């Protein structure tokens, strides 16, 4: 029985360590603390942290544009630009993955692209 519970604990720890998550904390004009844009990416921590960063930075900029104050002001300084796709193509998850695997995109560029696509910014 002790082995079974140890295995369960290890499985939970492995699963928990395989995801990266975050949420934006901001304050209304009245000073009320609020939370928004809870997000999570899983299974590639070196890339996931950048996808989460992109989502939260985008959300922070949106919050400020609505007159709110964000808790983590460093998010406002993030450059959210993504690399241009190869000529004659548009970014897709598969194309971004192929470029990342070939070393043509850094972990940060790939993470930003994943979030960019997930947020529908390729359709803006």
Short mmCIF file of N, CA, C and O in Angstrom, two decimals:
data_model
loop_
_atom_site.label_atom_id
_atom_site.label_comp_id
_atom_site.label_asym_id
_atom_site.label_seq_id
_atom_site.Cartn_x
_atom_site.Cartn_y
_atom_site.Cartn_z
N UNK A 1 0.82 -1.19 0.00
CA UNK A 1 0.00 0.00 0.00
C UNK A 1 0.87 1.25 0.00
O UNK A 1 0.52 2.24 -0.61
N UNK A 2 2.01 1.19 0.68
CA UNK A 2 2.90 2.35 0.75
C UNK A 2 3.47 2.68 -0.64
O UNK A 2 3.59 3.84 -1.00
N UNK A 3 3.76 1.67 -1.43
CA UNK A 3 4.27 1.88 -2.78
C UNK A 3 3.22 2.56 -3.65
O UNK A 3 3.51 3.48 -4.40
N UNK A 4 1.97 2.13 -3.51
CA UNK A 4 0.89 2.71 -4.30
C UNK A 4 0.74 4.20 -3.98
O UNK A 4 0.62 5.02 -4.88
N UNK A 5 0.73 4.56 -2.71
CA UNK A 5 0.57 5.98 -2.35
C UNK A 5 1.78 6.79 -2.79
O UNK A 5 1.65 7.95 -3.20
N UNK A 6 2.97 6.21 -2.75
CA UNK A 6 4.17 6.90 -3.22
C UNK A 6 4.07 7.15 -4.73
O UNK A 6 4.40 8.23 -5.21
N UNK A 7 3.58 6.17 -5.45
CA UNK A 7 3.42 6.32 -6.90
C UNK A 7 2.40 7.41 -7.22
O UNK A 7 2.59 8.19 -8.17
N UNK A 8 1.33 7.47 -6.46
CA UNK A 8 0.31 8.49 -6.69
C UNK A 8 0.89 9.88 -6.44
O UNK A 8 0.69 10.80 -7.23
N UNK A 9 1.64 10.02 -5.36
CA UNK A 9 2.27 11.30 -5.05
C UNK A 9 3.23 11.71 -6.16
O UNK A 9 3.24 12.86 -6.60
N UNK A 10 4.02 10.78 -6.64
CA UNK A 10 4.97 11.09 -7.73
C UNK A 10 4.23 11.46 -9.02
O UNK A 10 4.64 12.38 -9.73
N UNK A 11 3.15 10.77 -9.32
CA UNK A 11 2.39 11.07 -10.53
C UNK A 11 1.78 12.46 -10.45
O UNK A 11 1.82 13.23 -11.42
N UNK A 12 1.23 12.82 -9.30
CA UNK A 12 0.65 14.14 -9.12
C UNK A 12 1.73 15.21 -9.23
O UNK A 12 1.55 16.25 -9.88
N UNK A 13 2.88 14.97 -8.62
CA UNK A 13 3.99 15.93 -8.68
C UNK A 13 4.47 16.10 -10.12
O UNK A 13 4.74 17.22 -10.56
N UNK A 14 4.58 15.02 -10.85
CA UNK A 14 5.00 15.09 -12.25
C UNK A 14 3.99 15.87 -13.07
O UNK A 14 4.35 16.75 -13.85
N UNK A 15 2.72 15.60 -12.89
CA UNK A 15 1.68 16.31 -13.62
C UNK A 15 1.70 17.79 -13.28
O UNK A 15 1.63 18.64 -14.15
N UNK A 16 1.81 18.11 -12.00
CA UNK A 16 1.80 19.51 -11.57
C UNK A 16 3.01 20.27 -12.09
O UNK A 16 2.94 21.45 -12.40
N UNK A 17 4.14 19.58 -12.20
CA UNK A 17 5.34 20.26 -12.67
C UNK A 17 5.35 20.44 -14.19
O UNK A 17 6.18 21.16 -14.72
N UNK A 18 4.43 19.79 -14.87
CA UNK A 18 4.40 19.84 -16.32
C UNK A 18 3.48 20.93 -16.85
O UNK A 18 3.18 20.97 -18.03
N UNK A 19 3.01 21.83 -16.00
CA UNK A 19 2.17 22.90 -16.49
C UNK A 19 2.66 24.24 -15.94
O UNK A 19 3.25 24.32 -14.88
N UNK A 20 2.41 25.25 -16.72
CA UNK A 20 2.76 26.61 -16.34
C UNK A 20 1.49 27.43 -16.41
O UNK A 20 0.76 27.37 -17.40
N UNK A 21 1.21 28.16 -15.36
CA UNK A 21 -0.03 28.92 -15.32
C UNK A 21 0.20 30.30 -14.73
O UNK A 21 1.25 30.58 -14.15
N UNK A 22 -0.78 31.15 -14.90
CA UNK A 22 -0.71 32.48 -14.34
C UNK A 22 -2.05 33.18 -14.47
O UNK A 22 -2.95 32.70 -15.17
N UNK A 23 -2.17 34.30 -13.78
CA UNK A 23 -3.36 35.12 -13.89
C UNK A 23 -2.96 36.56 -13.64
O UNK A 23 -1.97 36.84 -12.95
N UNK A 24 -3.71 37.45 -14.20
CA UNK A 24 -3.43 38.88 -14.06
C UNK A 24 -4.14 39.42 -12.83
O UNK A 24 -5.33 39.17 -12.64
N UNK A 25 -3.40 40.16 -12.02
CA UNK A 25 -3.99 40.87 -10.89
C UNK A 25 -4.00 42.35 -11.25
O UNK A 25 -3.00 42.89 -11.71
N UNK A 26 -5.16 42.97 -11.05
CA UNK A 26 -5.27 44.40 -11.35
C UNK A 26 -6.19 45.07 -10.34
O UNK A 26 -6.87 44.41 -9.55
N UNK A 27 -6.16 46.39 -10.36
CA UNK A 27 -6.99 47.18 -9.45
C UNK A 27 -7.92 48.07 -10.26
O UNK A 27 -7.50 48.70 -11.23
N UNK A 28 -9.17 48.12 -9.83
CA UNK A 28 -10.13 49.02 -10.47
C UNK A 28 -9.84 50.45 -10.03
O UNK A 28 -9.01 50.68 -9.14
N UNK A 29 -10.51 51.39 -10.65
CA UNK A 29 -10.36 52.80 -10.29
C UNK A 29 -10.71 53.01 -8.80
O UNK A 29 -10.10 53.83 -8.12
N UNK A 30 -11.63 52.21 -8.31
CA UNK A 30 -12.04 52.30 -6.90
C UNK A 30 -11.06 51.63 -5.95
O UNK A 30 -11.23 51.65 -4.74
N UNK A 31 -10.04 50.97 -6.49
CA UNK A 31 -9.03 50.31 -5.67
C UNK A 31 -9.34 48.86 -5.34
O UNK A 31 -8.62 48.22 -4.57
N UNK A 32 -10.35 48.29 -5.96
CA UNK A 32 -10.71 46.90 -5.72
C UNK A 32 -9.77 45.97 -6.49
O UNK A 32 -9.55 46.16 -7.69
N UNK A 33 -9.21 44.97 -5.80
CA UNK A 33 -8.33 43.98 -6.44
C UNK A 33 -9.18 42.97 -7.21
O UNK A 33 -10.13 42.42 -6.69
N UNK A 34 -8.80 42.76 -8.46
CA UNK A 34 -9.51 41.81 -9.31
C UNK A 34 -8.49 40.91 -10.00
O UNK A 34 -7.31 41.23 -10.06
N UNK A 35 -9.00 39.82 -10.55
CA UNK A 35 -8.16 38.86 -11.27
C UNK A 35 -8.80 38.59 -12.63
O UNK A 35 -10.02 38.57 -12.76
N UNK A 36 -7.95 38.38 -13.62
CA UNK A 36 -8.45 38.10 -14.97
C UNK A 36 -7.43 37.27 -15.73
O UNK A 36 -6.29 37.10 -15.31
N UNK A 37 -7.85 36.80 -16.87
CA UNK A 37 -6.97 36.13 -17.82
C UNK A 37 -6.20 34.96 -17.23
O UNK A 37 -5.01 34.78 -17.49
N UNK A 38 -6.87 34.15 -16.45
CA UNK A 38 -6.22 32.95 -15.92
C UNK A 38 -5.90 32.04 -17.10
O UNK A 38 -6.76 31.73 -17.92
N UNK A 39 -4.64 31.62 -17.20
CA UNK A 39 -4.22 30.83 -18.34
C UNK A 39 -3.27 29.73 -17.91
O UNK A 39 -2.63 29.84 -16.86
N UNK A 40 -3.18 28.69 -18.73
CA UNK A 40 -2.31 27.57 -18.41
C UNK A 40 -1.85 26.90 -19.70
O UNK A 40 -2.65 26.71 -20.62
N UNK A 41 -0.59 26.60 -19.76
CA UNK A 41 -0.02 25.83 -20.87
C UNK A 41 0.73 24.65 -20.26
O UNK A 41 1.31 24.77 -19.19
N UNK A 42 0.70 23.51 -20.97
CA UNK A 42 1.27 22.29 -20.40
C UNK A 42 2.20 21.56 -21.35
O UNK A 42 2.09 21.67 -22.57
N UNK A 43 3.11 20.86 -20.76
CA UNK A 43 3.98 19.84 -21.35
C UNK A 43 5.27 20.34 -21.99
O UNK A 43 6.07 19.54 -22.42
N UNK A 44 5.51 21.61 -22.10
CA UNK A 44 6.80 22.07 -22.60
C UNK A 44 7.18 23.33 -21.82
O UNK A 44 7.10 24.44 -22.32
N UNK A 45 7.60 23.14 -20.55
CA UNK A 45 7.82 24.29 -19.65
C UNK A 45 8.74 25.38 -20.21
O UNK A 45 8.50 26.55 -19.94
N UNK A 46 9.74 25.01 -21.00
CA UNK A 46 10.65 26.03 -21.52
C UNK A 46 9.95 26.96 -22.51
O UNK A 46 10.38 28.09 -22.71
N UNK A 47 8.87 26.51 -23.10
CA UNK A 47 8.08 27.31 -24.05
C UNK A 47 6.82 27.85 -23.36
O UNK A 47 6.43 29.00 -23.57
N UNK A 48 6.22 27.03 -22.52
CA UNK A 48 4.96 27.38 -21.85
C UNK A 48 5.07 28.68 -21.07
O UNK A 48 4.14 29.49 -21.07
N UNK A 49 6.20 28.89 -20.41
CA UNK A 49 6.33 30.12 -19.60
C UNK A 49 6.23 31.36 -20.47
O UNK A 49 5.70 32.38 -20.04
N UNK A 50 6.68 31.27 -21.70
CA UNK A 50 6.58 32.42 -22.60
C UNK A 50 5.16 32.60 -23.14
O UNK A 50 4.71 33.73 -23.35
N UNK A 51 4.46 31.50 -23.36
CA UNK A 51 3.06 31.60 -23.79
C UNK A 51 2.23 32.26 -22.69
O UNK A 51 1.42 33.15 -22.97
N UNK A 52 2.45 31.86 -21.46
CA UNK A 52 1.74 32.46 -20.33
C UNK A 52 2.12 33.94 -20.23
O UNK A 52 1.24 34.80 -20.05
N UNK A 53 3.40 34.24 -20.37
CA UNK A 53 3.86 35.64 -20.30
C UNK A 53 3.17 36.48 -21.37
O UNK A 53 2.72 37.60 -21.09
N UNK A 54 3.07 35.98 -22.58
CA UNK A 54 2.42 36.71 -23.67
C UNK A 54 0.96 37.01 -23.32
O UNK A 54 0.50 38.15 -23.46
N UNK A 55 0.23 35.99 -22.87
CA UNK A 55 -1.19 36.18 -22.55
C UNK A 55 -1.34 37.22 -21.45
O UNK A 55 -2.17 38.14 -21.56
N UNK A 56 -0.55 37.10 -20.39
CA UNK A 56 -0.68 38.03 -19.27
C UNK A 56 -0.26 39.45 -19.64
O UNK A 56 -0.90 40.41 -19.22
N UNK A 57 0.78 39.57 -20.45
CA UNK A 57 1.22 40.91 -20.89
C UNK A 57 0.16 41.55 -21.78
O UNK A 57 -0.14 42.74 -21.64
N UNK A 58 -0.41 40.78 -22.67
CA UNK A 58 -1.49 41.29 -23.52
C UNK A 58 -2.66 41.75 -22.65
O UNK A 58 -3.22 42.83 -22.85
N UNK A 59 -3.03 40.92 -21.71
CA UNK A 59 -4.14 41.23 -20.81
C UNK A 59 -3.84 42.48 -19.98
O UNK A 59 -4.72 43.31 -19.77
N UNK A 60 -2.60 42.60 -19.52
CA UNK A 60 -2.21 43.77 -18.71
C UNK A 60 -2.35 45.05 -19.52
O UNK A 60 -2.86 46.06 -19.03
N UNK A 61 -1.92 45.01 -20.76
CA UNK A 61 -2.03 46.19 -21.62
C UNK A 61 -3.49 46.54 -21.88
O UNK A 61 -3.86 47.72 -21.91
N UNK A 62 -4.33 45.54 -22.03
CA UNK A 62 -5.77 45.77 -22.21
C UNK A 62 -6.36 46.39 -20.95
O UNK A 62 -7.18 47.30 -21.03
N UNK A 63 -5.96 45.88 -19.79
CA UNK A 63 -6.48 46.40 -18.52
C UNK A 63 -6.11 47.87 -18.34
O UNK A 63 -6.96 48.69 -17.96
N UNK A 64 -4.88 48.21 -18.64
CA UNK A 64 -4.44 49.60 -18.51
C UNK A 64 -5.20 50.50 -19.48
O UNK A 64 -5.58 51.62 -19.13
N UNK A 65 -5.46 50.01 -20.67
CA UNK A 65 -6.20 50.81 -21.65
C UNK A 65 -7.63 51.08 -21.18
O UNK A 65 -8.27 52.02 -21.65
N UNK A 66 -8.12 50.29 -20.24
CA UNK A 66 -9.46 50.49 -19.68
C UNK A 66 -9.43 51.28 -18.38
O UNK A 66 -10.44 51.39 -17.70
N UNK A 67 -8.24 51.77 -18.02
CA UNK A 67 -8.12 52.62 -16.84
C UNK A 67 -7.76 51.90 -15.56
O UNK A 67 -7.75 52.50 -14.49
N UNK A 68 -7.45 50.62 -15.63
CA UNK A 68 -7.09 49.85 -14.45
C UNK A 68 -5.58 49.94 -14.20
O UNK A 68 -4.81 50.32 -15.08
N UNK A 69 -5.17 49.56 -13.02
CA UNK A 69 -3.76 49.51 -12.65
C UNK A 69 -3.39 48.05 -12.45
O UNK A 69 -4.09 47.33 -11.72
N UNK A 70 -2.31 47.59 -13.07
CA UNK A 70 -1.91 46.19 -12.94
C UNK A 70 -0.88 46.04 -11.82
O UNK A 70 -0.07 46.94 -11.57
N UNK A 71 -0.93 44.90 -11.18
CA UNK A 71 -0.02 44.59 -10.08
C UNK A 71 1.42 44.44 -10.59
O UNK A 71 2.33 45.02 -10.04
N UNK A 72 1.61 43.66 -11.65
CA UNK A 72 2.95 43.39 -12.19
C UNK A 72 3.21 44.32 -13.38
O UNK A 72 2.93 43.98 -14.52
N UNK A 73 3.79 45.49 -13.09
CA UNK A 73 3.99 46.47 -14.16
C UNK A 73 5.04 46.04 -15.17
O UNK A 73 5.08 46.57 -16.28
N UNK A 74 5.86 45.06 -14.84
CA UNK A 74 6.84 44.55 -15.80
C UNK A 74 6.15 43.97 -17.03
O UNK A 74 6.71 43.97 -18.13
N UNK A 75 4.93 43.50 -16.87
CA UNK A 75 4.17 42.96 -18.01
C UNK A 75 3.92 44.02 -19.07
O UNK A 75 3.83 43.71 -20.26
N UNK A 76 3.84 45.27 -18.64
CA UNK A 76 3.56 46.36 -19.58
C UNK A 76 4.75 46.69 -20.47
O UNK A 76 4.61 47.34 -21.49
N UNK A 77 5.93 46.25 -20.06
CA UNK A 77 7.16 46.54 -20.81
C UNK A 77 7.51 45.44 -21.81
O UNK A 77 8.47 45.57 -22.55
N UNK A 78 6.74 44.38 -21.86
CA UNK A 78 7.02 43.26 -22.76
C UNK A 78 6.72 43.65 -24.20
O UNK A 78 5.68 44.22 -24.50
N UNK A 79 7.65 43.33 -25.07
CA UNK A 79 7.46 43.52 -26.51
C UNK A 79 6.76 42.26 -27.02
O UNK A 79 7.34 41.18 -27.04
N UNK A 80 5.53 42.40 -27.43
CA UNK A 80 4.73 41.24 -27.83
C UNK A 80 4.77 40.97 -29.34
O UNK A 80 3.94 40.23 -29.86
N UNK A 81 5.75 41.51 -30.00
CA UNK A 81 5.86 41.24 -31.43
C UNK A 81 6.30 39.80 -31.65
O UNK A 81 7.00 39.21 -30.84
N UNK A 82 5.84 39.25 -32.74
CA UNK A 82 6.21 37.88 -33.12
C UNK A 82 6.91 37.94 -34.47
O UNK A 82 6.70 38.86 -35.25
N UNK A 83 7.75 36.94 -34.75
CA UNK A 83 8.44 36.92 -36.04
C UNK A 83 7.44 36.83 -37.20
O UNK A 83 6.35 36.28 -37.05
N UNK A 84 7.84 37.39 -38.31
CA UNK A 84 7.01 37.26 -39.52
C UNK A 84 7.06 35.82 -40.00
O UNK A 84 8.10 35.16 -39.90
N UNK A 85 5.96 35.33 -40.55
CA UNK A 85 5.98 33.96 -41.09
C UNK A 85 6.79 33.94 -42.39
O UNK A 85 7.05 34.99 -42.99
N UNK A 86 7.20 32.77 -42.80
CA UNK A 86 7.90 32.66 -44.09
C UNK A 86 7.03 33.26 -45.20
O UNK A 86 5.81 33.18 -45.14
N UNK A 87 7.69 33.85 -46.16
CA UNK A 87 6.98 34.52 -47.25
C UNK A 87 5.96 33.58 -47.90
O UNK A 87 6.24 32.42 -48.18
N UNK A 88 4.76 34.11 -48.09
CA UNK A 88 3.71 33.35 -48.75
C UNK A 88 2.95 32.40 -47.84
O UNK A 88 2.14 31.62 -48.31
N UNK A 89 3.22 32.46 -46.53
CA UNK A 89 2.51 31.59 -45.59
C UNK A 89 1.96 32.42 -44.44
O UNK A 89 2.28 33.59 -44.30
N UNK A 90 1.15 31.79 -43.64
CA UNK A 90 0.64 32.38 -42.41
C UNK A 90 1.01 31.43 -41.28
O UNK A 90 1.12 30.21 -41.48
N UNK A 91 1.23 31.99 -40.10
CA UNK A 91 1.57 31.14 -38.97
C UNK A 91 0.41 30.22 -38.61
O UNK A 91 -0.75 30.62 -38.64
N UNK A 92 0.74 29.01 -38.30
CA UNK A 92 -0.19 28.03 -37.73
C UNK A 92 0.57 27.33 -36.61
O UNK A 92 1.80 27.46 -36.51
N UNK A 93 -0.13 26.61 -35.79
CA UNK A 93 0.55 25.88 -34.72
C UNK A 93 1.57 24.90 -35.30
O UNK A 93 2.68 24.77 -34.79
N UNK A 94 1.17 24.21 -36.35
CA UNK A 94 2.06 23.21 -36.95
C UNK A 94 3.30 23.86 -37.57
O UNK A 94 4.42 23.37 -37.39
N UNK A 95 3.13 24.95 -38.30
CA UNK A 95 4.27 25.63 -38.91
C UNK A 95 5.21 26.17 -37.83
O UNK A 95 6.43 26.03 -37.94
N UNK A 96 4.65 26.74 -36.78
CA UNK A 96 5.48 27.25 -35.69
C UNK A 96 6.25 26.11 -35.03
O UNK A 96 7.45 26.24 -34.75
N UNK A 97 5.59 24.98 -34.83
CA UNK A 97 6.25 23.83 -34.23
C UNK A 97 7.40 23.34 -35.11
O UNK A 97 8.50 23.05 -34.62
N UNK A 98 7.16 23.25 -36.40
CA UNK A 98 8.20 22.82 -37.32
C UNK A 98 9.43 23.74 -37.26
O UNK A 98 10.56 23.27 -37.21
N UNK A 99 9.18 25.04 -37.22
CA UNK A 99 10.28 25.99 -37.16
C UNK A 99 11.02 25.90 -35.82
O UNK A 99 12.23 26.04 -35.78
N UNK A 100 10.29 25.66 -34.77
CA UNK A 100 10.92 25.52 -33.45
C UNK A 100 11.79 24.27 -33.39
O UNK A 100 12.93 24.31 -32.92
N UNK A 101 11.25 23.16 -33.87
CA UNK A 101 12.00 21.90 -33.87
C UNK A 101 13.28 22.03 -34.69
O UNK A 101 14.33 21.50 -34.31
N UNK A 102 13.23 22.78 -35.78
CA UNK A 102 14.41 22.98 -36.64
C UNK A 102 15.36 24.03 -36.08
O UNK A 102 16.40 24.30 -36.69
N UNK A 103 15.00 24.65 -34.95
CA UNK A 103 15.86 25.67 -34.36
C UNK A 103 15.73 27.04 -35.01
O UNK A 103 16.56 27.92 -34.79
N UNK A 104 14.69 27.21 -35.80
CA UNK A 104 14.48 28.49 -36.49
C UNK A 104 13.70 29.49 -35.63
O UNK A 104 13.59 30.66 -36.00
N UNK A 105 13.16 29.02 -34.50
CA UNK A 105 12.48 29.88 -33.53
C UNK A 105 13.03 29.54 -32.14
O UNK A 105 13.20 28.36 -31.81
N UNK A 106 13.27 30.55 -31.34
CA UNK A 106 13.68 30.32 -29.96
C UNK A 106 12.47 29.86 -29.15
O UNK A 106 11.33 29.96 -29.62
N UNK A 107 12.73 29.40 -27.93
CA UNK A 107 11.62 29.02 -27.06
C UNK A 107 10.68 30.20 -26.85
O UNK A 107 9.46 30.05 -26.85
N UNK A 108 11.24 31.39 -26.66
CA UNK A 108 10.41 32.58 -26.43
C UNK A 108 9.57 32.90 -27.67
O UNK A 108 8.37 33.15 -27.55
N UNK A 109 10.19 32.90 -28.83
CA UNK A 109 9.44 33.19 -30.06
C UNK A 109 8.33 32.17 -30.27
O UNK A 109 7.20 32.54 -30.63
N UNK A 110 8.64 30.92 -30.02
CA UNK A 110 7.64 29.86 -30.19
C UNK A 110 6.51 30.01 -29.18
O UNK A 110 5.33 29.94 -29.53
N UNK A 111 6.85 30.25 -27.93
CA UNK A 111 5.84 30.46 -26.90
C UNK A 111 4.94 31.64 -27.21
O UNK A 111 3.71 31.57 -27.07
N UNK A 112 5.55 32.74 -27.63
CA UNK A 112 4.76 33.92 -28.00
C UNK A 112 3.86 33.61 -29.19
O UNK A 112 2.70 34.01 -29.22
N UNK A 113 4.38 32.88 -30.17
CA UNK A 113 3.56 32.53 -31.33
C UNK A 113 2.38 31.65 -30.95
O UNK A 113 1.26 31.84 -31.46
N UNK A 114 2.61 30.70 -30.07
CA UNK A 114 1.52 29.82 -29.64
C UNK A 114 0.40 30.65 -29.00
O UNK A 114 -0.78 30.50 -29.34
N UNK A 115 0.76 31.54 -28.08
CA UNK A 115 -0.24 32.39 -27.42
C UNK A 115 -0.89 33.34 -28.42
O UNK A 115 -2.10 33.57 -28.39
N UNK A 116 -0.08 33.90 -29.31
CA UNK A 116 -0.57 34.81 -30.36
C UNK A 116 -1.66 34.11 -31.18
O UNK A 116 -2.73 34.68 -31.43
N UNK A 117 -1.39 32.88 -31.57
CA UNK A 117 -2.38 32.12 -32.34
C UNK A 117 -3.59 31.76 -31.49
O UNK A 117 -4.73 31.87 -31.95
N UNK A 118 -3.35 31.34 -30.26
CA UNK A 118 -4.45 30.95 -29.38
C UNK A 118 -5.40 32.13 -29.10
O UNK A 118 -6.60 31.94 -28.95
N UNK A 119 -4.84 33.32 -29.03
CA UNK A 119 -5.66 34.52 -28.78
C UNK A 119 -6.32 35.05 -30.06
O UNK A 119 -7.09 36.00 -30.02
N UNK A 120 -6.01 34.44 -31.19
CA UNK A 120 -6.60 34.85 -32.45
C UNK A 120 -5.98 36.11 -33.03
O UNK A 120 -6.58 36.76 -33.91
N UNK A 121 -4.80 36.47 -32.59
CA UNK A 121 -4.16 37.69 -33.09
C UNK A 121 -3.73 37.57 -34.55
O UNK A 121 -3.50 38.59 -35.19
N UNK A 122 -3.67 36.37 -35.06
CA UNK A 122 -3.35 36.19 -36.47
C UNK A 122 -4.53 36.60 -37.35
O UNK A 122 -4.38 36.80 -38.54
N UNK A 123 -5.69 36.78 -36.75
CA UNK A 123 -6.89 37.17 -37.50
C UNK A 123 -7.23 38.64 -37.34
O UNK A 123 -8.22 39.11 -37.87
N UNK A 124 -6.44 39.35 -36.56
CA UNK A 124 -6.70 40.79 -36.32
C UNK A 124 -6.39 41.64 -37.53
O UNK A 124 -5.62 41.37 -38.35
#
